[in-house]
Short mmCIF file of C-alpha atoms in Angstrom, two decimals:
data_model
loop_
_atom_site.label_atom_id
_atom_site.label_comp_id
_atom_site.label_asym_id
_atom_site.label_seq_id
_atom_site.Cartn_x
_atom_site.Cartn_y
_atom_site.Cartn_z
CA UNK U 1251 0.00 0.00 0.00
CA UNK U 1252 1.52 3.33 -1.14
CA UNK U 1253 1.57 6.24 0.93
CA UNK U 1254 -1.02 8.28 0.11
CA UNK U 1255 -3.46 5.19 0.18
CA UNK U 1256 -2.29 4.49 4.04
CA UNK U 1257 -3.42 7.61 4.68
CA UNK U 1258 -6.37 7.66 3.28
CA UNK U 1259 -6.89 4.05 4.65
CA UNK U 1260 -6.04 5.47 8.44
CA UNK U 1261 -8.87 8.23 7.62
CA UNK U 1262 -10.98 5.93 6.41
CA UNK U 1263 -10.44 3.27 9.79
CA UNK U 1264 -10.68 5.48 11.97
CA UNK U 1265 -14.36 5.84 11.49
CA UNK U 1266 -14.68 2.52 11.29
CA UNK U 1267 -12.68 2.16 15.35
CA UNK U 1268 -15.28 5.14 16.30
CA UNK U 1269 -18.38 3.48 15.43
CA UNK U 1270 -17.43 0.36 16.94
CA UNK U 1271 -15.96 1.54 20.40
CA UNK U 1272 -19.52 4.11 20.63
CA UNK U 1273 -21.49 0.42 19.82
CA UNK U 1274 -19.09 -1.43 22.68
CA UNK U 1275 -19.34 1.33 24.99
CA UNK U 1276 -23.51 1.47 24.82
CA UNK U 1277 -25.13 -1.38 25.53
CA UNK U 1278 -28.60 -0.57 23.98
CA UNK U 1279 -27.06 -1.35 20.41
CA UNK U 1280 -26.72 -4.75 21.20
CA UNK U 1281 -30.23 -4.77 20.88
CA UNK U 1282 -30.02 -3.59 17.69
CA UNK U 1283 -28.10 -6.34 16.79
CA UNK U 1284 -29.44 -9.28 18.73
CA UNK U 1285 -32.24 -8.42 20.29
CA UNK U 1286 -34.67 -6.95 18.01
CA UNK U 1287 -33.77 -8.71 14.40
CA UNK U 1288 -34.16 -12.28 16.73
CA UNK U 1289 -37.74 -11.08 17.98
CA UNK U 1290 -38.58 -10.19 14.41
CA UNK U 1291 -37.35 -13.31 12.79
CA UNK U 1292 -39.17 -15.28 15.72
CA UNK U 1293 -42.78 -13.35 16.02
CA UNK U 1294 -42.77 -13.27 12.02
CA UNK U 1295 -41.60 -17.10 11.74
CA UNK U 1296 -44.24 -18.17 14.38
CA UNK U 1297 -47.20 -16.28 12.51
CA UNK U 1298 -46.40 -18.37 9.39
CA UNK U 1299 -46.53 -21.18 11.91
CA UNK U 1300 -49.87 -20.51 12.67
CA UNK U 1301 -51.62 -19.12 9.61
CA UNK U 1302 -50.30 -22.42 8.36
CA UNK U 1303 -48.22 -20.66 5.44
CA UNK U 1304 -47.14 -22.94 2.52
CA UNK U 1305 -43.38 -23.17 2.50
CA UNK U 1306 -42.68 -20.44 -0.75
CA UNK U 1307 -45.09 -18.08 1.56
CA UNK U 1308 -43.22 -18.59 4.23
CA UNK U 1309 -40.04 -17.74 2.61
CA UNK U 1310 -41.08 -14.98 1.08
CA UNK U 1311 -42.00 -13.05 4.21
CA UNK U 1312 -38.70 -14.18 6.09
CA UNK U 1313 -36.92 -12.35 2.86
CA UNK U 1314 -38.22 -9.27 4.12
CA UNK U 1315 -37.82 -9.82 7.45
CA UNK U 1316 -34.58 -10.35 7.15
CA UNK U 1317 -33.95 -7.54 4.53
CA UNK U 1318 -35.94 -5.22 7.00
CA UNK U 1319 -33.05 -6.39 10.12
CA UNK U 1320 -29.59 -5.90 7.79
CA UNK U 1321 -30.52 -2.43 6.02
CA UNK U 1322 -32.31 -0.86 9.55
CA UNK U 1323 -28.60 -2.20 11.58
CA UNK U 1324 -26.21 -0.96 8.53
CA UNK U 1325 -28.01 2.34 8.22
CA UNK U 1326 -27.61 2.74 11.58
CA UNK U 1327 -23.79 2.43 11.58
CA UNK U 1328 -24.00 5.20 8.69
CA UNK U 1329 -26.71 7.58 10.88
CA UNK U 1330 -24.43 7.46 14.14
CA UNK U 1331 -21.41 9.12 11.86
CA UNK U 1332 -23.44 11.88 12.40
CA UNK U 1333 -26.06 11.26 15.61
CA UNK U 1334 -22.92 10.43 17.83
CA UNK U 1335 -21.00 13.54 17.20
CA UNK U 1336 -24.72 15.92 17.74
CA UNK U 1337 -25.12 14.05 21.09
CA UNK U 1338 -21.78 14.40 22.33
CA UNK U 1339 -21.95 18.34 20.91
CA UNK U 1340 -18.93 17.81 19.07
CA UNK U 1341 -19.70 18.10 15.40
CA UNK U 1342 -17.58 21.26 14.64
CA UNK U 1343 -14.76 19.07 15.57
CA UNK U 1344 -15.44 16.16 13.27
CA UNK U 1345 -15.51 18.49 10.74
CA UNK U 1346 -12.62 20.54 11.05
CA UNK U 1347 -10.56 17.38 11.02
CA UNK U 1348 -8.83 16.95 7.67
CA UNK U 1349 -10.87 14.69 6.55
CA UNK U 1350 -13.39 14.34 3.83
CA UNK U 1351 -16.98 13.09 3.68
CA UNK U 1352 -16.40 9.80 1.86
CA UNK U 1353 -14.32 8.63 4.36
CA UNK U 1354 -16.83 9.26 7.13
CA UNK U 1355 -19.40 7.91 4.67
CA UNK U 1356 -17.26 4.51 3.64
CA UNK U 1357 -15.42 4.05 7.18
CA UNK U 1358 -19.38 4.12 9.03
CA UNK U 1359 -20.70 1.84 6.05
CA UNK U 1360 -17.99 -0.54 6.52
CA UNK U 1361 -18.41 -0.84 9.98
CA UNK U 1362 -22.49 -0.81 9.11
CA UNK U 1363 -21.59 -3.80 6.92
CA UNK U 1364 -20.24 -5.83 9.46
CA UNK U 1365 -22.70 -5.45 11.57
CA UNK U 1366 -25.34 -6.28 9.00
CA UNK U 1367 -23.24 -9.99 8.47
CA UNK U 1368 -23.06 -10.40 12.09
CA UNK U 1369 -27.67 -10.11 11.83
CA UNK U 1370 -27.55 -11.93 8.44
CA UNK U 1371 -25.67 -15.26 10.67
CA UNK U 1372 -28.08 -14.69 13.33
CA UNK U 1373 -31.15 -14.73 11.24
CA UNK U 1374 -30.03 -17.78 8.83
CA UNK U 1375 -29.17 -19.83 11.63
CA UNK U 1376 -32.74 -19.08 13.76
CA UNK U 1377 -34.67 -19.54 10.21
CA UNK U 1378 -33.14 -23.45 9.62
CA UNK U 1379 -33.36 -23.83 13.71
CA UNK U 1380 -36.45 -22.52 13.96
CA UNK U 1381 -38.53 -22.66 10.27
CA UNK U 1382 -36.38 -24.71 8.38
CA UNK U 1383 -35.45 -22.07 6.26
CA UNK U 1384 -32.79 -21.51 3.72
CA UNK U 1385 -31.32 -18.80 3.23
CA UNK U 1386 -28.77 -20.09 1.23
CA UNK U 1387 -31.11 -21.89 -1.22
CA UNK U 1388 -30.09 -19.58 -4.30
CA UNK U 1389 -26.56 -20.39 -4.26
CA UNK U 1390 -23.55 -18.04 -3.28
CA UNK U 1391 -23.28 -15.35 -6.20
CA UNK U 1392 -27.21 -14.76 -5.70
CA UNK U 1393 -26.81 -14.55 -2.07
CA UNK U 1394 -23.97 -12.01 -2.75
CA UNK U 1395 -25.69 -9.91 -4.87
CA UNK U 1396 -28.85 -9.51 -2.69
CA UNK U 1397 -26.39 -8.55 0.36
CA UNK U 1398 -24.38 -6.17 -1.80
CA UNK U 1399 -28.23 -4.96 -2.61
CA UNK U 1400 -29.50 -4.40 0.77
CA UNK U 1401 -26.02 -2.82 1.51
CA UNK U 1402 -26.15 -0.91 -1.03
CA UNK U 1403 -30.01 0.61 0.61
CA UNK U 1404 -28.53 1.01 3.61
CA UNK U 1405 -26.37 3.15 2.57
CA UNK U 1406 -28.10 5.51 0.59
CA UNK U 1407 -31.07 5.79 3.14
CA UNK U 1408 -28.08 6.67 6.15
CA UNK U 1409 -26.61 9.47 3.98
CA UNK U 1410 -30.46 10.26 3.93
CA UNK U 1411 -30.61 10.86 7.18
CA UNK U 1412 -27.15 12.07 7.67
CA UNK U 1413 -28.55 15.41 5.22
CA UNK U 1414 -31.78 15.35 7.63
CA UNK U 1415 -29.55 15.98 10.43
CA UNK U 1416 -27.49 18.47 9.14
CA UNK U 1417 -30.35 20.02 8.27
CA UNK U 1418 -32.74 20.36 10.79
CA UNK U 1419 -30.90 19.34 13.50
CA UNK U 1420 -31.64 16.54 16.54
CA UNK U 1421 -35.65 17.28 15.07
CA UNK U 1422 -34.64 14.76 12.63
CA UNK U 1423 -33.10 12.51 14.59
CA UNK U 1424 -36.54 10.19 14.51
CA UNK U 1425 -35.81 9.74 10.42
CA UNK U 1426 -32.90 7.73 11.68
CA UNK U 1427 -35.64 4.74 12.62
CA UNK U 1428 -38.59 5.81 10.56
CA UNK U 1429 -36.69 6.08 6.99
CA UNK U 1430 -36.27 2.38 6.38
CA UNK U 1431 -40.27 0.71 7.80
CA UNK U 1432 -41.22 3.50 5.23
CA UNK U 1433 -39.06 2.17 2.37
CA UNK U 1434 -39.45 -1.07 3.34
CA UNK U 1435 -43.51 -0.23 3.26
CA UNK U 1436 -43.33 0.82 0.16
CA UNK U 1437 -40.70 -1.89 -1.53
CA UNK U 1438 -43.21 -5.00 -0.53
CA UNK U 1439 -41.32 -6.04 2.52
CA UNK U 1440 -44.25 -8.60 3.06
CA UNK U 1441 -46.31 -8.46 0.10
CA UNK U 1442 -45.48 -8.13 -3.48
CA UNK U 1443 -45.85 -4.87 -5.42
CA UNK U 1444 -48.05 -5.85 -7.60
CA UNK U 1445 -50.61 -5.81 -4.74
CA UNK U 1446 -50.54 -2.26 -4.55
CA UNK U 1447 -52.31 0.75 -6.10
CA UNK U 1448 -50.79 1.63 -9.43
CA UNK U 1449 -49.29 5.34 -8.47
CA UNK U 1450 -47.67 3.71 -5.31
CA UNK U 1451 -46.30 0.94 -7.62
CA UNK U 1452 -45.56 3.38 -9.51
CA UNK U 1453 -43.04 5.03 -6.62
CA UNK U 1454 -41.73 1.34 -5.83
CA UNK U 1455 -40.72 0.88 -9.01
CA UNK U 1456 -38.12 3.58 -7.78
CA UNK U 1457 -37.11 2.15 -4.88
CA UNK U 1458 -34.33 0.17 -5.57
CA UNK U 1459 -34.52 -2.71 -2.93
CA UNK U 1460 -37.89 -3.27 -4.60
CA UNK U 1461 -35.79 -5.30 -7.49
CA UNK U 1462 -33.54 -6.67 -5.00
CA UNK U 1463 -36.15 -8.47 -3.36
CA UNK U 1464 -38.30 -9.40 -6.19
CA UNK U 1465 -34.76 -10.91 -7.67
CA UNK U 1466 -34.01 -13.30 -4.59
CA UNK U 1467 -37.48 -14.34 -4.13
CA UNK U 1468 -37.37 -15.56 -7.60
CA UNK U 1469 -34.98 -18.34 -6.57
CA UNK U 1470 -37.62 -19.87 -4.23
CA UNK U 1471 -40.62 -20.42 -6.70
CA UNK U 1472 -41.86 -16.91 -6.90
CA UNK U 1473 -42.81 -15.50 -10.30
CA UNK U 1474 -40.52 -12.51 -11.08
CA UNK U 1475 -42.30 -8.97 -11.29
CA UNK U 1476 -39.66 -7.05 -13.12
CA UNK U 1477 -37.25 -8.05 -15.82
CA UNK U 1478 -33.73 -7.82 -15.07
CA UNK U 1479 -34.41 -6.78 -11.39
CA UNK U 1480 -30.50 -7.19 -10.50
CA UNK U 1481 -29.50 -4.76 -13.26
CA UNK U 1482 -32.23 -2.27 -12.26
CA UNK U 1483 -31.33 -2.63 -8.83
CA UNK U 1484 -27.73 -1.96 -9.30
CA UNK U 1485 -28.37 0.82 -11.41
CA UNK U 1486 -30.71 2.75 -9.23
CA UNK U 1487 -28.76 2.04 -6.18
CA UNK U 1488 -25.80 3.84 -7.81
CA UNK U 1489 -28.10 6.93 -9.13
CA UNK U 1490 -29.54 7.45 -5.66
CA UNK U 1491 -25.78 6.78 -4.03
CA UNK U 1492 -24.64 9.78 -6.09
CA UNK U 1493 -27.59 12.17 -5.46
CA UNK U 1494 -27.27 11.17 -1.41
CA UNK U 1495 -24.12 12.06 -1.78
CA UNK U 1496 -24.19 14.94 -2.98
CA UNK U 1497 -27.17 15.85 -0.83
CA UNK U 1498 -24.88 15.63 1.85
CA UNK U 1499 -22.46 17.66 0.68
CA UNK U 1500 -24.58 20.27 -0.31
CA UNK U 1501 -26.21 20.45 3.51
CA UNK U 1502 -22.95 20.16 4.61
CA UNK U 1503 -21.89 23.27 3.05
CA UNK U 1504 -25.24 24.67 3.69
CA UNK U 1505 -24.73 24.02 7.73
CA UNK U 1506 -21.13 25.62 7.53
CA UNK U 1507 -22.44 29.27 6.22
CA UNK U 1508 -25.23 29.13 8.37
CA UNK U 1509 -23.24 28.14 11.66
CA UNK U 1510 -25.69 25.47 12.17
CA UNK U 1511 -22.33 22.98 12.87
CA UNK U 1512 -21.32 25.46 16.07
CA UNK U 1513 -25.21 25.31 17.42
CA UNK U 1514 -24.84 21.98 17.52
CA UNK U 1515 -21.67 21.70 19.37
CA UNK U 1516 -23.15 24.60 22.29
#
């Protein structure tokens, strides 16, 4: 590794160290590791139990439970870049560190990502304990690519809420656990889009994780809605990545001139 790449590396880890010695320090975000995705997988898996689901039911609402567990506990790790600083008033001095925002953005994903495999082991071992569940039915490289997907969602919807907060301040902290049950709402977490009224299907056919899903659920007997759903997917993660992106940067500039950065810190 050259130089300039260790440095940028170091810049990069360092968010990566902060995010997980705020998680080891706090003992509430176990929860959001253990605690709630487990009661979700559990209280969803026993309602298919007793509705007497047929198997490809059944997996098709553990899908989105367990989509609905990674991408709320990744964009989580991306949110706290942000939330932890505004709690601890010290947001000025994130951001008069020489650093820049894609390495707060891809140091607090990382960490986000490793968090979200920790829930995705969790959840695939209580769905073949519990439901006798697969979740490695459709191979590796489709596995991958649905991770990768709901990665990808988490992402976008913390540098969301990262813009939110820069914003408006601590008044948008709620957006931090409200963003993704919308999305997910919206994306047939539990349902397929086709179910739903033609302008809302209209808006999940812009929601990227909507094609994410619909691909993996293909793999277990279900009848694909959209062609090519992994190549729409991919392609409107990346538009959205860009635009989030640039949202942020926009607010962050935005918070700067309007010395929203030093309120925070007071």
């Amino acid at each position: 590794m050259t130089g300039t790449a260790a440095r940028e590396w170091t810049k990069v880890s360092a968010f990566i160290r902060k995010n997980w010695l705020m998680a080891r320090r706090n003992i509430f975000t176990v929860f959001e590791v253990v605690f709630w995705p487990t009661v979700g997988v559990l209280s969803v898996g026993l309602l298919t139990r007793f509705l007497d689901l047929t198997p490809e039911t059944t997996a098709f609402i553990l899908i989105g439970t367990l989509a609905l567990s990674i991408i709320q506990v990744c964009q989580l790790d991306v949110a706290y870049a942000i939330l932890f600083e505004m709690w601890a008033k010290g947001i000025k001095h994130q951001f008069l560190a020489p650093i820049g925002l894609w390495h707060l953005a891809l140091g607090s994903w990382l960490m986000g990502i490793l968090r979200g495999l920790a829930v995705f082991a969790l959840l695939a071992g209580l769905g073949w304990w519990g439901f006798g569940f697969d979740f490695f039915h459709p191979g590796p490289a489709a596995l991958v690519a649905f991770l990768l997907g709901l990665f990808l969602n988490a992402v976008i919807i913390g540098l969301g809420v990262c813009t939110l907060l820069l914003l408006f301040g601590l008044r948008a902290e709620v957006s931090a656990w409200s963003a993704v049950s919308l999305i997910l709402l919206l994306a047939g977490i539990y349902y397929p889009v086709s179910l739903l009224p033609p302008p809302v299907a209209a808006v999940a056919a812009a929601i990227p994780l909507t094609y994410f899903l619909d691909a993996f659920r293909a793999h277990y007997g279900f009848a694909p809605v959209f062609e090519a759903a992994l190549l729409k997917g991919f392609a409107t993660s990346l538009v959205y990545l860009a635009l989030t992106y640039g949202a942020l940067g926009a607010a962050l500039t935005h918070a700067r001139r309007r010395g929203t950065l030093l309120r925070l810190s007071e």
